[in-house]
Coordinates of N, CA and C in Angstrom, one line a residue:
M18 N 0.8 -1.2 0.0 CA 0.0 0.0 0.0 C 0.9 1.2 0.0
T19 N 0.7 2.1 -1.0 CA 1.5 3.3 -1.1 C 0.8 4.6 -0.8
E20 N -0.6 4.5 -0.8 CA -1.3 5.7 -0.6 C -1.5 6.0 0.9
K21 N -1.5 7.3 1.2 CA -1.7 7.7 2.6 C -3.1 7.5 3.0
L22 N -3.3 7.1 4.3 CA -4.6 6.9 4.8 C -4.9 8.2 5.6
F23 N -6.1 8.7 5.4 CA -6.5 9.9 6.2 C -7.1 9.5 7.5
S24 N -7.3 10.4 8.4 CA -7.8 10.1 9.8 C -9.1 9.4 9.8
S25 N -10.0 9.7 8.8 CA -11.3 9.0 8.8 C -11.1 7.6 8.4
E26 N -10.1 7.3 7.5 CA -9.8 5.9 7.1 C -9.1 5.2 8.2
I27 N -8.3 5.8 8.9 CA -7.7 5.2 10.1 C -8.7 4.7 11.1
R28 N -9.8 5.5 11.3 CA -10.9 5.1 12.2 C -11.4 3.7 11.8
V29 N -11.7 3.5 10.5 CA -12.2 2.3 10.0 C -11.2 1.2 10.2
M30 N -9.9 1.5 9.9 CA -8.9 0.5 10.0 C -8.7 0.1 11.5
E31 N -8.8 1.0 12.4 CA -8.6 0.7 13.8 C -9.7 -0.4 14.3
L32 N -10.9 -0.2 13.8 CA -11.9 -1.3 14.1 C -11.6 -2.6 13.5
L33 N -11.1 -2.6 12.3 CA -10.7 -3.9 11.6 C -9.5 -4.5 12.3
W34 N -8.5 -3.7 12.7 CA -7.3 -4.3 13.4 C -7.8 -4.8 14.7
K35 N -8.7 -4.2 15.4 CA -9.1 -4.6 16.7 C -10.0 -5.9 16.6
N36 N -10.8 -5.9 15.6 CA -11.8 -7.0 15.5 C -11.5 -8.1 14.5
G37 N -10.5 -7.9 13.7 CA -10.1 -8.9 12.7 C -10.9 -8.8 11.4
G38 N -12.2 -8.6 11.5 CA -13.0 -8.4 10.3 C -14.4 -8.1 10.7
M39 N -15.1 -7.3 9.9 CA -16.4 -6.9 10.2 C -17.2 -6.7 9.0
T40 N -18.5 -6.8 9.1 CA -19.3 -6.4 7.9 C -19.4 -4.8 7.9
A41 N -19.7 -4.3 6.7 CA -19.8 -2.8 6.6 C -20.9 -2.3 7.6
K42 N -21.9 -3.1 7.7 CA -23.0 -2.7 8.6 C -22.5 -2.6 10.1
E43 N -21.7 -3.6 10.5 CA -21.2 -3.6 11.8 C -20.2 -2.4 12.0
I44 N -19.4 -2.1 11.0 CA -18.5 -0.9 11.1 C -19.4 0.4 11.2
A45 N -20.4 0.5 10.4 CA -21.2 1.7 10.4 C -21.9 1.8 11.7
S46 N -22.4 0.8 12.3 CA -23.0 0.8 13.6 C -22.1 1.3 14.7
A47 N -20.8 0.7 14.7 CA -19.8 1.1 15.7 C -19.4 2.5 15.6
L48 N -19.3 3.0 14.3 CA -18.8 4.4 14.1 C -20.0 5.4 14.4
A49 N -21.2 5.0 14.1 CA -22.4 5.8 14.4 C -22.4 6.0 15.9
E50 N -22.2 5.0 16.7 CA -22.3 5.0 18.1 C -21.1 5.8 18.8
T51 N -19.9 5.6 18.2 CA -18.8 6.3 18.9 C -18.5 7.7 18.4
I52 N -18.7 8.0 17.1 CA -18.4 9.3 16.6 C -19.6 10.0 15.8
G53 N -20.7 9.3 15.7 CA -21.8 9.9 15.1 C -21.9 9.9 13.5
W54 N -21.1 9.0 12.9 CA -21.1 9.0 11.5 C -22.4 8.4 11.0
S55 N -22.8 8.8 9.8 CA -24.0 8.2 9.1 C -23.5 6.9 8.4
K56 N -24.4 6.1 8.1 CA -24.1 4.9 7.3 C -23.5 5.2 6.0
T57 N -24.0 6.3 5.3 CA -23.4 6.7 4.0 C -22.0 7.1 4.1
T58 N -21.7 7.9 5.2 CA -20.3 8.4 5.4 C -19.4 7.2 5.6
T59 N -19.8 6.2 6.4 CA -19.0 5.1 6.7 C -18.8 4.2 5.5
Y60 N -19.8 4.0 4.7 CA -19.6 3.2 3.4 C -18.7 3.9 2.5
T61 N -18.8 5.2 2.4 CA -17.9 6.0 1.5 C -16.4 5.8 1.9
V62 N -16.2 5.9 3.2 CA -14.8 5.8 3.7 C -14.3 4.3 3.5
I63 N -15.2 3.4 3.7 CA -14.8 2.0 3.5 C -14.4 1.8 2.0
K64 N -15.2 2.4 1.1 CA -14.9 2.3 -0.3 C -13.5 2.9 -0.6
K65 N -13.2 4.0 0.0 CA -11.9 4.6 -0.3 C -10.8 3.7 0.2
C66 N -11.0 3.1 1.4 CA -10.0 2.1 1.9 C -9.8 0.9 1.0
V67 N -10.9 0.5 0.4 CA -10.8 -0.6 -0.6 C -10.0 -0.2 -1.8
E68 N -10.3 1.0 -2.3 CA -9.6 1.5 -3.5 C -8.2 1.7 -3.3
K69 N -7.8 2.0 -2.0 CA -6.4 2.2 -1.7 C -5.6 0.9 -1.4
G70 N -6.4 -0.2 -1.3 CA -5.8 -1.5 -1.1 C -5.6 -1.7 0.4
A71 N -6.2 -0.9 1.3 CA -6.0 -1.1 2.7 C -7.0 -2.1 3.3
V72 N -8.1 -2.3 2.6 CA -9.2 -3.2 3.0 C -9.6 -4.1 1.9
I73 N -9.8 -5.4 2.3 CA -10.3 -6.4 1.3 C -11.8 -6.5 1.6
R74 N -12.6 -6.4 0.6 CA -14.1 -6.6 0.8 C -14.5 -7.9 0.1
S75 N -15.4 -8.6 0.7 CA -15.9 -9.9 0.2 C -17.4 -10.0 0.4
E76 N -18.0 -10.8 -0.3 CA -19.4 -11.1 -0.2 C -19.5 -12.5 0.5
P77 N -20.6 -12.8 1.1 CA -21.8 -12.1 1.3 C -21.6 -11.1 2.4
G78 N -22.5 -10.1 2.4 CA -22.6 -9.2 3.6 C -21.6 -8.1 3.6
F79 N -20.9 -7.8 2.5 CA -20.0 -6.7 2.4 C -19.0 -6.9 3.6
F80 N -18.4 -8.1 3.7 CA -17.5 -8.3 4.8 C -16.1 -7.7 4.5
C81 N -15.5 -7.0 5.5 CA -14.3 -6.2 5.3 C -13.2 -6.8 6.3
K82 N -12.0 -6.8 5.7 CA -10.8 -7.3 6.4 C -9.7 -6.3 6.1
A83 N -8.8 -6.1 7.1 CA -7.7 -5.2 6.8 C -6.7 -6.0 5.9
A84 N -6.2 -5.3 4.9 CA -5.3 -5.8 3.9 C -3.8 -5.4 4.3
V85 N -3.7 -4.5 5.2 CA -2.4 -4.1 5.7 C -2.4 -4.1 7.2
S86 N -1.3 -4.3 7.8 CA -1.2 -4.4 9.3 C -1.1 -2.9 9.9
K87 N -1.4 -2.8 11.1 CA -1.3 -1.6 11.8 C 0.2 -1.1 11.8
E88 N 1.1 -2.1 12.0 CA 2.5 -1.8 12.0 C 3.0 -1.2 10.6
E89 N 2.4 -1.7 9.5 CA 2.8 -1.2 8.2 C 2.4 0.2 8.0
V90 N 1.2 0.5 8.5 CA 0.6 1.9 8.4 C 1.4 2.8 9.3
Q91 N 1.7 2.4 10.5 CA 2.5 3.2 11.5 C 3.8 3.5 10.9
Q92 N 4.5 2.5 10.3 CA 5.8 2.8 9.7 C 5.7 3.8 8.5
S93 N 4.8 3.6 7.7 CA 4.6 4.4 6.5 C 4.3 5.9 7.0
E94 N 3.4 6.0 8.0 CA 3.1 7.3 8.5 C 4.3 8.0 9.2
A95 N 5.1 7.2 9.9 CA 6.2 7.7 10.6 C 7.2 8.3 9.6
F96 N 7.5 7.5 8.5 CA 8.4 8.0 7.5 C 7.9 9.3 6.8
D97 N 6.6 9.3 6.6 CA 6.0 10.5 5.9 C 6.1 11.7 6.8
L98 N 5.9 11.5 8.1 CA 6.0 12.6 9.1 C 7.4 13.1 9.1
V99 N 8.4 12.2 9.2 CA 9.8 12.6 9.2 C 10.2 13.4 7.9
D100 N 9.7 12.9 6.8 CA 10.0 13.6 5.5 C 9.3 14.9 5.4
R101 N 8.1 15.0 5.8 CA 7.3 16.3 5.7 C 7.8 17.4 6.7
L102 N 7.9 17.0 7.9 CA 8.2 18.0 9.0 C 9.6 18.1 9.5
F103 N 10.4 17.1 9.2 CA 11.8 17.1 9.8 C 12.8 16.9 8.7
D104 N 12.5 17.3 7.5 CA 13.5 17.2 6.4 C 14.2 15.8 6.3
G105 N 13.4 14.8 6.6 CA 14.0 13.4 6.5 C 14.9 13.0 7.6
S106 N 14.9 13.8 8.6 CA 15.9 13.6 9.8 C 15.1 13.0 11.0
A107 N 15.3 11.7 11.2 CA 14.6 11.0 12.3 C 15.2 11.6 13.7
D108 N 16.4 12.0 13.7 CA 17.0 12.5 14.9 C 16.4 13.8 15.3
L109 N 15.9 14.6 14.3 CA 15.2 15.9 14.7 C 13.9 15.6 15.3
L110 N 13.2 14.5 14.8 CA 11.9 14.1 15.3 C 12.1 13.7 16.8
V111 N 13.1 12.8 17.0 CA 13.3 12.3 18.4 C 13.7 13.5 19.3
S112 N 14.5 14.4 18.8 CA 14.9 15.6 19.6 C 13.7 16.4 20.0
A113 N 12.8 16.6 19.0 CA 11.6 17.4 19.2 C 10.7 16.7 20.3
L114 N 10.6 15.4 20.2 CA 9.8 14.7 21.2 C 10.4 14.8 22.6
I115 N 11.6 14.5 22.7 CA 12.3 14.5 24.0 C 12.3 15.9 24.6
G116 N 12.6 16.9 23.7 CA 12.7 18.3 24.1 C 11.3 18.9 24.6
S117 N 10.3 18.2 24.2 CA 8.9 18.7 24.6 C 8.6 18.5 26.0
G118 N 9.4 17.6 26.7 CA 9.1 17.3 28.1 C 8.0 16.4 28.3
K119 N 7.4 15.9 27.2 CA 6.2 15.0 27.3 C 6.6 13.5 27.2
V120 N 7.9 13.2 27.1 CA 8.3 11.8 27.0 C 8.8 11.4 28.4
S121 N 8.3 10.4 28.9 CA 8.6 9.9 30.3 C 10.0 9.3 30.4
A122 N 10.5 9.2 31.6 CA 11.8 8.6 31.8 C 11.8 7.2 31.3
E123 N 10.7 6.5 31.5 CA 10.5 5.1 31.0 C 10.6 5.0 29.5
Q124 N 10.0 5.9 28.8 CA 10.0 5.9 27.4 C 11.4 6.2 26.9
I125 N 12.1 7.1 27.5 CA 13.5 7.5 27.2 C 14.4 6.2 27.4
R126 N 14.2 5.5 28.5 CA 14.9 4.3 28.8 C 14.7 3.3 27.7
S127 N 13.4 3.1 27.3 CA 13.1 2.2 26.2 C 13.7 2.6 24.9
L128 N 13.8 3.9 24.6 CA 14.5 4.3 23.4 C 16.0 4.0 23.4
R129 N 16.6 4.2 24.6 CA 18.0 3.9 24.7 C 18.2 2.4 24.4
E130 N 17.4 1.5 25.0 CA 17.5 0.1 24.8 C 17.3 -0.3 23.3
L131 N 16.4 0.4 22.7 CA 16.2 0.1 21.2 C 17.4 0.5 20.4
V132 N 17.9 1.7 20.7 CA 19.1 2.1 20.0 C 20.3 1.2 20.2
G133 N 20.4 0.8 21.5 CA 21.5 -0.2 21.8 C 21.4 -1.5 21.1
K134 N 20.2 -2.0 21.0 CA 20.0 -3.2 20.2 C 20.3 -3.1 18.7
M135 N 19.9 -1.9 18.2 CA 20.2 -1.7 16.8 C 21.6 -1.5 16.5
E136 N 22.4 -0.9 17.4 CA 23.8 -0.8 17.3 C 24.5 -2.1 17.3
E137 N 24.0 -3.1 18.1 CA 24.6 -4.4 18.2 C 24.4 -5.2 16.9
E138 N 23.3 -4.9 16.2 CA 23.0 -5.7 14.9 C 23.9 -5.3 13.8

């Protein structure tokens, strides 16, 4: 999948990642309850996800399944963010996060461990 998913499409994907697969009717019901979307809006967003290759639709019952994993989308979005806002520099992103003061000591410790493991490889 190469196309960017918009926040509305991510909402549909979150349901599919959490539940494995759902009918369009179930997705519409869940999103109507949680964020007030109409059935038409939900079906339109599902259709866009199918067109982008993020969702596989099958019959009967307009059954939908995620065609991409959450991790694939997270990685794609992370690279896009770094490219768009940090001139392709991941260290500037990390610096901005740590410098914000909103990263906990535990998260910083986890980042150090991750970097350490990557250096060993």
